[in-house]
mmCIF file of C-alpha atoms in Angstrom:
data_model
loop_
_atom_site.group_PDB
_atom_site.id
_atom_site.type_symbol
_atom_site.label_atom_id
_atom_site.label_comp_id
_atom_site.label_asym_id
_atom_site.label_seq_id
_atom_site.Cartn_x
_atom_site.Cartn_y
_atom_site.Cartn_z
ATOM 1 C CA UNK A 4 75.551 145.701 165.625
ATOM 2 C CA UNK A 5 75.621 145.512 161.811
ATOM 3 C CA UNK A 6 74.459 141.922 161.872
ATOM 4 C CA UNK A 7 71.661 142.691 164.296
ATOM 5 C CA UNK A 8 70.468 145.313 161.829
ATOM 6 C CA UNK A 9 70.530 142.811 158.971
ATOM 7 C CA UNK A 10 73.771 143.901 157.293
ATOM 8 C CA UNK A 11 75.695 140.805 156.262
ATOM 9 C CA UNK A 12 79.495 141.005 156.034
ATOM 10 C CA UNK A 13 81.982 138.559 154.628
ATOM 11 C CA UNK A 14 84.672 137.218 156.959
ATOM 12 C CA UNK A 15 87.187 139.364 155.112
ATOM 13 C CA UNK A 16 85.127 142.480 155.737
ATOM 14 C CA UNK A 17 84.661 141.608 159.392
ATOM 15 C CA UNK A 18 88.406 141.182 159.714
ATOM 16 C CA UNK A 19 89.017 144.505 157.981
ATOM 17 C CA UNK A 20 86.760 146.799 159.977
ATOM 18 C CA UNK A 21 88.508 150.156 160.306
ATOM 19 C CA UNK A 22 88.559 151.624 163.770
ATOM 20 C CA UNK A 23 89.490 155.279 163.532
ATOM 21 C CA UNK A 24 90.266 157.141 166.724
ATOM 22 C CA UNK A 25 91.771 160.084 164.840
ATOM 23 C CA UNK A 26 94.853 159.845 167.009
ATOM 24 C CA UNK A 27 92.977 161.223 170.005
ATOM 25 C CA UNK A 28 92.813 157.996 172.059
ATOM 26 C CA UNK A 29 89.279 158.719 173.158
ATOM 27 C CA UNK A 30 87.528 156.268 170.860
ATOM 28 C CA UNK A 31 84.300 156.044 172.796
ATOM 29 C CA UNK A 32 83.872 159.800 172.479
ATOM 30 C CA UNK A 33 85.570 160.557 169.177
ATOM 31 C CA UNK A 34 85.892 157.941 166.497
ATOM 32 C CA UNK A 35 84.264 155.710 163.924
ATOM 33 C CA UNK A 36 84.006 152.032 163.094
ATOM 34 C CA UNK A 37 83.910 151.622 159.327
ATOM 35 C CA UNK A 38 83.335 148.848 156.789
ATOM 36 C CA UNK A 39 84.549 149.952 153.364
ATOM 37 C CA UNK A 40 82.589 148.084 150.696
ATOM 38 C CA UNK A 41 84.169 149.757 147.710
ATOM 39 C CA UNK A 42 86.601 152.618 147.152
ATOM 40 C CA UNK A 43 87.703 153.059 143.560
ATOM 41 C CA UNK A 44 88.917 156.196 141.820
ATOM 42 C CA UNK A 45 85.285 157.096 141.161
ATOM 43 C CA UNK A 46 83.000 155.503 143.752
ATOM 44 C CA UNK A 47 83.087 154.773 147.451
ATOM 45 C CA UNK A 48 80.536 153.113 149.726
ATOM 46 C CA UNK A 49 80.898 152.448 153.433
ATOM 47 C CA UNK A 50 78.896 151.349 156.420
ATOM 48 C CA UNK A 51 79.709 153.418 159.498
ATOM 49 C CA UNK A 52 78.945 152.137 162.989
ATOM 50 C CA UNK A 53 78.907 154.625 165.843
ATOM 51 C CA UNK A 54 78.691 154.089 169.585
ATOM 52 C CA UNK A 55 76.143 156.066 171.609
ATOM 53 C CA UNK A 56 77.237 159.699 171.573
ATOM 54 C CA UNK A 57 80.336 158.955 169.514
ATOM 55 C CA UNK A 58 81.462 161.866 167.326
ATOM 56 C CA UNK A 59 83.161 162.047 163.949
ATOM 57 C CA UNK A 60 85.122 165.258 164.379
ATOM 58 C CA UNK A 61 84.765 168.354 162.205
ATOM 59 C CA UNK A 62 86.508 168.174 158.846
ATOM 60 C CA UNK A 63 86.210 168.886 155.147
ATOM 61 C CA UNK A 64 87.249 167.134 151.940
ATOM 62 C CA UNK A 65 89.307 169.563 149.861
ATOM 63 C CA UNK A 66 89.715 169.535 146.059
ATOM 64 C CA UNK A 67 92.432 167.269 144.684
ATOM 65 C CA UNK A 68 93.707 166.026 141.319
ATOM 66 C CA UNK A 69 91.418 168.398 139.464
ATOM 67 C CA UNK A 70 88.281 167.168 141.292
ATOM 68 C CA UNK A 71 86.134 169.352 143.563
ATOM 69 C CA UNK A 72 86.837 166.994 146.486
ATOM 70 C CA UNK A 73 84.823 164.207 148.020
ATOM 71 C CA UNK A 74 81.042 164.444 147.806
ATOM 72 C CA UNK A 75 79.235 162.358 150.407
ATOM 73 C CA UNK A 76 75.702 161.368 151.229
ATOM 74 C CA UNK A 77 75.037 160.091 154.733
ATOM 75 C CA UNK A 78 72.021 157.839 155.123
ATOM 76 C CA UNK A 79 70.922 156.867 158.617
ATOM 77 C CA UNK A 80 70.001 153.178 158.796
ATOM 78 C CA UNK A 81 69.475 152.675 162.517
ATOM 79 C CA UNK A 82 69.586 154.936 165.551
ATOM 80 C CA UNK A 83 69.874 158.668 165.252
ATOM 81 C CA UNK A 84 72.531 160.973 163.839
ATOM 82 C CA UNK A 85 73.083 164.646 164.532
ATOM 83 C CA UNK A 86 74.859 166.092 161.511
ATOM 84 C CA UNK A 87 76.359 169.577 161.737
ATOM 85 C CA UNK A 88 77.141 171.793 158.772
ATOM 86 C CA UNK A 89 77.751 175.423 157.963
ATOM 87 C CA UNK A 90 74.548 177.464 158.256
ATOM 88 C CA UNK A 91 72.322 179.033 160.899
ATOM 89 C CA UNK A 92 73.531 177.595 164.193
ATOM 90 C CA UNK A 93 71.185 175.567 166.376
ATOM 91 C CA UNK A 94 70.411 177.566 169.510
ATOM 92 C CA UNK A 95 70.437 174.458 171.641
ATOM 93 C CA UNK A 96 72.207 171.696 169.692
ATOM 94 C CA UNK A 97 70.788 168.250 170.324
ATOM 95 C CA UNK A 98 74.273 166.927 170.905
ATOM 96 C CA UNK A 99 74.492 169.217 173.889
ATOM 97 C CA UNK A 100 74.020 167.085 176.981
ATOM 98 C CA UNK A 101 71.080 167.907 179.170
ATOM 99 C CA UNK A 102 72.541 166.816 182.442
ATOM 100 C CA UNK A 103 76.257 166.445 181.998
ATOM 101 C CA UNK A 104 78.922 169.062 182.078
ATOM 102 C CA UNK A 105 80.440 169.972 178.769
ATOM 103 C CA UNK A 106 83.177 167.539 177.977
ATOM 104 C CA UNK A 107 82.265 165.201 180.782
ATOM 105 C CA UNK A 108 81.771 161.598 179.803
ATOM 106 C CA UNK A 109 80.630 158.706 181.938
ATOM 107 C CA UNK A 110 79.078 155.397 181.058
ATOM 108 C CA UNK A 111 75.898 156.397 182.889
ATOM 109 C CA UNK A 112 75.518 159.732 181.158
ATOM 110 C CA UNK A 113 77.427 159.836 177.900
ATOM 111 C CA UNK A 114 78.150 163.446 177.245
ATOM 112 C CA UNK A 115 77.215 164.379 173.756
ATOM 113 C CA UNK A 116 79.090 167.622 173.883
ATOM 114 C CA UNK A 117 82.017 166.745 171.676
ATOM 115 C CA UNK A 118 85.312 166.674 173.443
ATOM 116 C CA UNK A 119 87.358 169.801 172.754
ATOM 117 C CA UNK A 120 84.405 171.808 171.476
ATOM 118 C CA UNK A 121 85.304 174.497 173.961
ATOM 119 C CA UNK A 122 88.743 174.678 172.433
ATOM 120 C CA UNK A 123 87.473 175.567 168.991
ATOM 121 C CA UNK A 124 87.617 172.150 167.352
ATOM 122 C CA UNK A 125 83.949 172.468 166.335
ATOM 123 C CA UNK A 126 82.908 175.592 164.448
ATOM 124 C CA UNK A 127 79.809 174.710 162.380
ATOM 125 C CA UNK A 128 76.555 174.257 164.281
ATOM 126 C CA UNK A 129 73.756 174.055 161.751
ATOM 127 C CA UNK A 130 71.983 170.908 162.875
ATOM 128 C CA UNK A 131 70.365 168.249 160.711
ATOM 129 C CA UNK A 132 68.808 165.301 162.505
ATOM 130 C CA UNK A 133 68.807 162.070 160.538
ATOM 131 C CA UNK A 134 66.494 159.256 161.553
ATOM 132 C CA UNK A 135 66.406 155.820 159.897
ATOM 133 C CA UNK A 136 65.732 156.248 156.179
ATOM 134 C CA UNK A 137 66.759 159.914 156.215
ATOM 135 C CA UNK A 138 69.861 161.186 154.485
ATOM 136 C CA UNK A 139 71.793 164.317 153.633
ATOM 137 C CA UNK A 140 74.292 165.211 150.943
ATOM 138 C CA UNK A 141 77.447 166.999 152.081
ATOM 139 C CA UNK A 142 79.018 168.896 149.166
ATOM 140 C CA UNK A 143 82.791 168.806 148.593
ATOM 141 C CA UNK A 144 84.996 171.016 150.750
ATOM 142 C CA UNK A 145 82.169 171.673 153.241
ATOM 143 C CA UNK A 146 82.963 171.619 156.962
ATOM 144 C CA UNK A 147 80.887 168.993 158.767
ATOM 145 C CA UNK A 148 80.837 166.689 161.758
ATOM 146 C CA UNK A 149 78.347 164.259 163.183
ATOM 147 C CA UNK A 150 77.420 162.463 166.318
ATOM 148 C CA UNK A 151 75.372 159.350 167.056
ATOM 149 C CA UNK A 152 72.332 159.591 169.304
ATOM 150 C CA UNK A 153 71.952 157.841 172.648
ATOM 151 C CA UNK A 154 71.543 154.392 171.100
ATOM 152 C CA UNK A 155 74.374 154.630 168.584
ATOM 153 C CA UNK A 156 73.819 154.556 164.850
ATOM 154 C CA UNK A 157 74.519 152.785 161.605
ATOM 155 C CA UNK A 158 75.116 155.209 158.748
ATOM 156 C CA UNK A 159 75.640 154.362 155.085
ATOM 157 C CA UNK A 160 77.999 156.656 153.234
ATOM 158 C CA UNK A 161 77.741 156.922 149.441
ATOM 159 C CA UNK A 162 80.473 159.076 147.952
ATOM 160 C CA UNK A 163 83.144 159.743 145.413
ATOM 161 C CA UNK A 164 86.614 158.371 146.133
ATOM 162 C CA UNK A 165 87.722 158.436 149.775
ATOM 163 C CA UNK A 166 91.170 159.864 150.346
ATOM 164 C CA UNK A 167 91.319 160.020 154.128
ATOM 165 C CA UNK A 168 94.889 161.293 153.942
ATOM 166 C CA UNK A 169 93.626 164.514 152.363
ATOM 167 C CA UNK A 170 90.928 165.305 154.933
ATOM 168 C CA UNK A 171 91.372 168.641 156.698
ATOM 169 C CA UNK A 172 90.339 168.588 160.363
ATOM 170 C CA UNK A 173 89.571 171.689 162.389
ATOM 171 C CA UNK A 174 91.324 170.190 165.399
ATOM 172 C CA UNK A 175 95.077 170.447 164.757
ATOM 173 C CA UNK A 176 95.701 167.511 167.099
ATOM 174 C CA UNK A 177 93.892 165.085 164.825
ATOM 175 C CA UNK A 178 95.673 162.524 162.721
ATOM 176 C CA UNK A 179 93.411 160.435 160.518
ATOM 177 C CA UNK A 180 95.186 157.248 161.408
ATOM 178 C CA UNK A 181 93.300 154.101 160.699
ATOM 179 C CA UNK A 182 93.718 151.024 162.811
ATOM 180 C CA UNK A 183 92.634 147.892 161.014
ATOM 181 C CA UNK A 184 92.133 144.906 163.240
ATOM 182 C CA UNK A 185 89.824 141.958 163.341
ATOM 183 C CA UNK A 186 89.421 142.007 167.040
ATOM 184 C CA UNK A 187 90.156 145.452 168.252
ATOM 185 C CA UNK A 188 88.527 145.151 171.663
ATOM 186 C CA UNK A 189 90.663 142.244 172.765
ATOM 187 C CA UNK A 190 93.603 143.674 170.846
ATOM 188 C CA UNK A 191 93.380 146.769 173.003
ATOM 189 C CA UNK A 192 93.350 144.585 176.084
ATOM 190 C CA UNK A 193 96.341 142.659 174.852
ATOM 191 C CA UNK A 194 98.284 145.802 174.238
ATOM 192 C CA UNK A 195 98.307 146.315 178.002
ATOM 193 C CA UNK A 196 100.096 143.011 178.292
ATOM 194 C CA UNK A 197 102.701 142.925 175.557
ATOM 195 C CA UNK A 198 103.806 139.467 176.656
ATOM 196 C CA UNK A 199 100.466 137.880 175.785
ATOM 197 C CA UNK A 200 101.143 137.651 172.080
ATOM 198 C CA UNK A 201 104.322 135.658 172.689
ATOM 199 C CA UNK A 202 102.413 132.940 174.494
ATOM 200 C CA UNK A 203 99.968 132.213 171.656
ATOM 201 C CA UNK B 18 60.594 143.008 151.290
ATOM 202 C CA UNK B 19 63.033 145.859 151.997
ATOM 203 C CA UNK B 20 61.448 146.500 155.364
ATOM 204 C CA UNK B 21 61.545 142.829 156.284
ATOM 205 C CA UNK B 22 65.273 142.929 155.598
ATOM 206 C CA UNK B 23 65.726 145.969 157.835
ATOM 207 C CA UNK B 24 65.981 148.653 155.155
ATOM 208 C CA UNK B 25 63.978 151.675 156.261
ATOM 209 C CA UNK B 26 62.510 153.974 153.608
ATOM 210 C CA UNK B 27 60.873 157.356 153.941
ATOM 211 C CA UNK B 28 57.281 157.742 152.722
ATOM 212 C CA UNK B 29 58.609 159.734 149.784
ATOM 213 C CA UNK B 30 60.946 156.914 148.817
ATOM 214 C CA UNK B 31 58.196 154.304 149.150
ATOM 215 C CA UNK B 32 56.017 156.423 146.889
ATOM 216 C CA UNK B 33 58.822 156.805 144.371
ATOM 217 C CA UNK B 34 59.871 153.194 143.887
ATOM 218 C CA UNK B 35 60.803 152.710 140.245
ATOM 219 C CA UNK B 36 59.294 149.712 138.567
ATOM 220 C CA UNK B 37 61.158 149.048 135.347
ATOM 221 C CA UNK B 38 59.738 146.498 132.945
ATOM 222 C CA UNK B 39 62.024 147.624 130.118
ATOM 223 C CA UNK B 40 59.013 147.944 127.867
ATOM 224 C CA UNK B 41 58.659 144.171 127.637
ATOM 225 C CA UNK B 42 55.485 143.821 129.733
ATOM 226 C CA UNK B 43 56.798 140.694 131.406
ATOM 227 C CA UNK B 44 57.711 142.259 134.732
ATOM 228 C CA UNK B 45 57.770 139.067 136.747
ATOM 229 C CA UNK B 46 60.334 137.638 134.352
ATOM 230 C CA UNK B 47 62.221 140.707 133.211
ATOM 231 C CA UNK B 48 62.338 143.813 135.339
ATOM 232 C CA UNK B 49 63.547 145.549 138.476
ATOM 233 C CA UNK B 50 62.087 147.373 141.439
ATOM 234 C CA UNK B 51 64.431 150.187 142.430
ATOM 235 C CA UNK B 52 64.787 152.727 145.231
ATOM 236 C CA UNK B 53 67.168 155.493 144.183
ATOM 237 C CA UNK B 54 68.784 156.970 147.288
ATOM 238 C CA UNK B 55 71.031 159.420 145.505
ATOM 239 C CA UNK B 56 71.954 160.155 141.911
ATOM 240 C CA UNK B 57 74.110 163.236 141.428
ATOM 241 C CA UNK B 58 76.534 164.026 138.644
ATOM 242 C CA UNK B 59 79.170 162.051 140.537
ATOM 243 C CA UNK B 60 77.570 159.450 142.782
ATOM 244 C CA UNK B 61 74.619 157.097 142.649
ATOM 245 C CA UNK B 62 73.293 154.591 145.192
ATOM 246 C CA UNK B 63 70.255 152.377 144.823
ATOM 247 C CA UNK B 64 68.531 149.463 146.452
ATOM 248 C CA UNK B 65 67.290 146.935 143.914
ATOM 249 C CA UNK B 66 64.552 144.464 144.782
ATOM 250 C CA UNK B 67 64.092 141.441 142.530
ATOM 251 C CA UNK B 68 61.356 138.832 142.420
ATOM 252 C CA UNK B 69 62.313 135.153 142.370
ATOM 253 C CA UNK B 70 63.922 134.448 139.019
ATOM 254 C CA UNK B 71 63.475 138.023 137.821
ATOM 255 C CA UNK B 72 66.117 139.156 135.326
ATOM 256 C CA UNK B 73 67.706 142.514 134.628
ATOM 257 C CA UNK B 74 68.387 142.139 130.895
ATOM 258 C CA UNK B 75 71.804 142.344 129.271
ATOM 259 C CA UNK B 76 73.156 145.843 128.800
ATOM 260 C CA UNK B 77 76.206 148.066 129.088
ATOM 261 C CA UNK B 78 76.848 151.648 130.185
ATOM 262 C CA UNK B 79 78.714 153.433 127.391
ATOM 263 C CA UNK B 80 81.069 156.422 127.766
ATOM 264 C CA UNK B 81 79.426 159.853 127.815
ATOM 265 C CA UNK B 82 80.377 163.471 128.410
ATOM 266 C CA UNK B 83 84.063 162.618 128.550
ATOM 267 C CA UNK B 84 83.561 159.938 131.234
ATOM 268 C CA UNK B 85 84.288 156.216 130.717
ATOM 269 C CA UNK B 86 80.628 155.420 131.469
ATOM 270 C CA UNK B 87 78.908 154.162 134.581
ATOM 271 C CA UNK B 88 80.941 152.019 136.974
ATOM 272 C CA UNK B 89 78.801 149.875 139.261
ATOM 273 C CA UNK B 90 79.300 147.593 142.208
ATOM 274 C CA UNK B 91 76.498 145.162 143.009
ATOM 275 C CA UNK B 92 76.323 143.969 146.597
ATOM 276 C CA UNK B 93 73.914 141.191 147.465
ATOM 277 C CA UNK B 94 72.083 141.901 150.720
ATOM 278 C CA UNK B 95 69.527 139.091 150.814
ATOM 279 C CA UNK B 96 68.729 136.119 148.607
ATOM 280 C CA UNK B 97 70.974 135.107 145.768
ATOM 281 C CA UNK B 98 72.054 136.817 142.547
ATOM 282 C CA UNK B 99 73.450 135.254 139.401
ATOM 283 C CA UNK B 100 75.508 137.918 137.661
ATOM 284 C CA UNK B 101 76.695 137.320 134.100
ATOM 285 C CA UNK B 102 79.617 139.080 132.482
ATOM 286 C CA UNK B 103 81.983 138.656 129.576
ATOM 287 C CA UNK B 104 84.425 135.822 130.205
ATOM 288 C CA UNK B 105 84.596 132.035 130.131
ATOM 289 C CA UNK B 106 80.995 130.905 129.805
ATOM 290 C CA UNK B 107 79.425 128.722 132.457
ATOM 291 C CA UNK B 108 78.831 125.263 131.038
ATOM 292 C CA UNK B 109 75.567 124.917 132.922
ATOM 293 C CA UNK B 110 74.460 128.389 134.018
ATOM 294 C CA UNK B 111 72.674 128.392 137.365
ATOM 295 C CA UNK B 112 69.911 130.491 135.879
ATOM 296 C CA UNK B 113 69.117 127.620 133.559
ATOM 297 C CA UNK B 114 66.001 125.958 134.882
ATOM 298 C CA UNK B 115 66.307 122.341 135.829
ATOM 299 C CA UNK B 116 62.791 121.297 135.078
ATOM 300 C CA UNK B 117 61.168 123.981 133.000
ATOM 301 C CA UNK B 118 61.356 124.508 129.300
ATOM 302 C CA UNK B 119 63.459 127.391 128.189
ATOM 303 C CA UNK B 120 61.409 130.540 128.325
ATOM 304 C CA UNK B 121 58.528 128.872 130.097
ATOM 305 C CA UNK B 122 57.340 130.579 133.216
ATOM 306 C CA UNK B 123 54.715 129.466 135.694
ATOM 307 C CA UNK B 124 54.097 130.432 139.263
ATOM 308 C CA UNK B 125 54.847 126.860 140.344
ATOM 309 C CA UNK B 126 58.124 126.629 138.464
ATOM 310 C CA UNK B 127 59.604 130.029 137.758
ATOM 311 C CA UNK B 128 61.802 129.596 134.776
ATOM 312 C CA UNK B 129 65.171 131.101 135.308
ATOM 313 C CA UNK B 130 66.086 130.900 131.691
ATOM 314 C CA UNK B 131 65.772 134.543 130.723
ATOM 315 C CA UNK B 132 63.017 135.240 128.291
ATOM 316 C CA UNK B 133 64.338 135.707 124.755
ATOM 317 C CA UNK B 134 67.719 134.163 125.498
ATOM 318 C CA UNK B 135 67.213 131.911 122.515
ATOM 319 C CA UNK B 136 66.780 134.943 120.315
ATOM 320 C CA UNK B 137 70.204 136.320 121.131
ATOM 321 C CA UNK B 138 69.245 138.873 123.771
ATOM 322 C CA UNK B 139 71.785 137.341 126.165
ATOM 323 C CA UNK B 140 75.342 136.939 124.922
ATOM 324 C CA UNK B 141 77.657 136.943 127.975
ATOM 325 C CA UNK B 142 77.614 133.853 130.159
ATOM 326 C CA UNK B 143 80.479 134.112 132.611
ATOM 327 C CA UNK B 144 78.699 133.459 135.883
ATOM 328 C CA UNK B 145 79.368 135.090 139.245
ATOM 329 C CA UNK B 146 77.159 133.986 142.136
ATOM 330 C CA UNK B 147 76.616 136.622 144.800
ATOM 331 C CA UNK B 148 75.359 135.602 148.211
ATOM 332 C CA UNK B 149 74.519 138.032 151.032
ATOM 333 C CA UNK B 150 77.578 140.166 151.794
ATOM 334 C CA UNK B 151 79.215 139.361 148.456
ATOM 335 C CA UNK B 152 79.694 141.929 145.735
ATOM 336 C CA UNK B 153 81.182 142.494 142.310
ATOM 337 C CA UNK B 154 82.368 145.550 140.437
ATOM 338 C CA UNK B 155 81.204 145.881 136.837
ATOM 339 C CA UNK B 156 83.542 148.184 134.896
ATOM 340 C CA UNK B 157 82.144 150.832 132.524
ATOM 341 C CA UNK B 158 80.940 149.731 129.088
ATOM 342 C CA UNK B 159 80.949 146.049 130.094
ATOM 343 C CA UNK B 160 78.049 143.831 128.990
ATOM 344 C CA UNK B 161 76.274 142.324 131.986
ATOM 345 C CA UNK B 162 72.939 141.003 133.189
ATOM 346 C CA UNK B 163 71.732 139.426 136.379
ATOM 347 C CA UNK B 164 68.985 137.314 137.774
ATOM 348 C CA UNK B 165 67.635 136.739 141.279
ATOM 349 C CA UNK B 166 67.653 133.280 142.782
ATOM 350 C CA UNK B 167 64.558 131.315 143.744
ATOM 351 C CA UNK B 168 63.799 133.486 146.777
ATOM 352 C CA UNK B 169 64.330 136.832 145.114
ATOM 353 C CA UNK B 170 67.055 139.228 146.162
ATOM 354 C CA UNK B 171 67.892 142.646 147.509
ATOM 355 C CA UNK B 172 70.942 144.143 145.828
ATOM 356 C CA UNK B 173 72.666 147.411 146.692
ATOM 357 C CA UNK B 174 74.161 149.252 143.749
ATOM 358 C CA UNK B 175 76.984 151.734 144.354
ATOM 359 C CA UNK B 176 77.976 153.596 141.213
ATOM 360 C CA UNK B 177 78.842 156.732 139.360
ATOM 361 C CA UNK B 178 75.961 158.748 137.914
ATOM 362 C CA UNK B 179 73.046 156.743 136.512
ATOM 363 C CA UNK B 180 71.896 157.804 133.080
ATOM 364 C CA UNK B 181 69.373 155.103 132.236
ATOM 365 C CA UNK B 182 68.606 156.846 128.950
ATOM 366 C CA UNK B 183 72.120 156.033 127.731
ATOM 367 C CA UNK B 184 72.101 152.311 128.545
ATOM 368 C CA UNK B 185 72.651 150.058 125.558
ATOM 369 C CA UNK B 186 70.628 146.828 125.671
ATOM 370 C CA UNK B 187 71.423 143.752 123.605
ATOM 371 C CA UNK B 188 67.706 143.176 123.007
ATOM 372 C CA UNK B 189 66.563 145.741 120.426
ATOM 373 C CA UNK B 190 62.996 145.493 121.746
ATOM 374 C CA UNK B 191 63.951 147.002 125.078
ATOM 375 C CA UNK B 192 63.073 150.523 126.072
ATOM 376 C CA UNK B 193 64.372 151.568 129.457
ATOM 377 C CA UNK B 194 61.112 153.176 130.400
ATOM 378 C CA UNK B 195 60.625 153.733 134.055
ATOM 379 C CA UNK B 196 57.208 153.607 135.648
ATOM 380 C CA UNK B 197 57.128 155.475 138.930
ATOM 381 C CA UNK B 198 54.096 154.786 141.032
ATOM 382 C CA UNK B 199 53.367 154.310 144.684
ATOM 383 C CA UNK B 200 50.966 151.496 144.099
ATOM 384 C CA UNK B 201 51.873 149.904 140.862
ATOM 385 C CA UNK B 202 49.950 146.681 141.350
ATOM 386 C CA UNK B 203 46.591 148.360 141.757
ATOM 387 C CA UNK B 204 47.560 150.989 139.203
ATOM 388 C CA UNK B 205 48.011 148.207 136.684
ATOM 389 C CA UNK B 206 44.582 146.877 137.591
ATOM 390 C CA UNK B 207 43.036 150.279 137.139
ATOM 391 C CA UNK B 208 44.526 150.696 133.714
ATOM 392 C CA UNK B 209 42.247 147.875 132.564
ATOM 393 C CA UNK B 210 39.298 150.060 133.502
ATOM 394 C CA UNK B 211 40.051 153.506 132.109
ATOM 395 C CA UNK B 212 36.751 154.829 133.436
ATOM 396 C CA UNK B 213 37.770 154.258 137.039
ATOM 397 C CA UNK B 214 39.917 157.377 137.252
ATOM 398 C CA UNK B 215 37.002 159.570 136.152
ATOM 399 C CA UNK B 216 34.913 158.439 139.095
ATOM 400 C CA UNK B 217 37.415 159.426 141.775
#
């Protein structure tokens, strides 16, 4: 998807794509695929790939080590992103599915209502729609979440240092575990057959 | 060039492209075309477009306001970039033109030898070649300069805050003046006919 859009990766980067399912095991609904270009003590830049309707769950980046916390700018490169922040709530959020039940998810009609929203895991509903070339700064320590539109999205993130371990999620079930694998689709398949690896 | 490569800009960004000729009035040889996505007190991200053989002249980003100075990562997106830093000098720098005299520049044979190199405006010659998907971090206060290859280049810059006014150039003739115009080619033409503006 990145290559189709003209983003060239090195082999090392391709092999190091982070697939974050936030410990929820519902990657197609809730998760991110991330290429980290740089993450020093001062600067971080990433390319985020999102499946259609995939949601990065609500969280904030708290102050640490005398800094105000992570400041991020999200820039939509392809597709469409619905970004939610504190502020006047959208009466009818775009992420809300027109024809699917809340929480329902099928391949034919991806539900854009984020899983667990009914259980209080999503509390900010001020909507900002980002189309290609549009961007938004999210100040430190500000609750936010975002969801890709029906065709998925590529989003560039420009920020201060990323410290995923410090992120505070609204959903208490979330663990910001990162799975790094070069071939996560087949790796998932293989995990159903633990014997496969032994035969390689 | 950005759009060809898949980088989408808003109208506002297109209208605000920075054309920096560093006060040398030799833009095709020495200069940059820059889209600034974000530049806060903490984070900066830019897209840099370079003509074939165009050079960003040697400079460093000194400490300021208690910070170590600007830290930058250059990521080549398209084309080829020759980045020069302090370190073991390249015996035969790639920017050195094979067939052109030093400093000569014609449309048929763009000289890659940076203008004024013979006069000491370029002092670091450790060469790093960046191809699409490759990148390099330049620490604060480190002398560096870079030049696009024969097909030009698009380079993403991820950094701490940009304070162009603080940059220290090796060439004392350089002023980091920035011309912001939506239509700089025709604007240059118009400047030869000062009466034209009065007739609009």
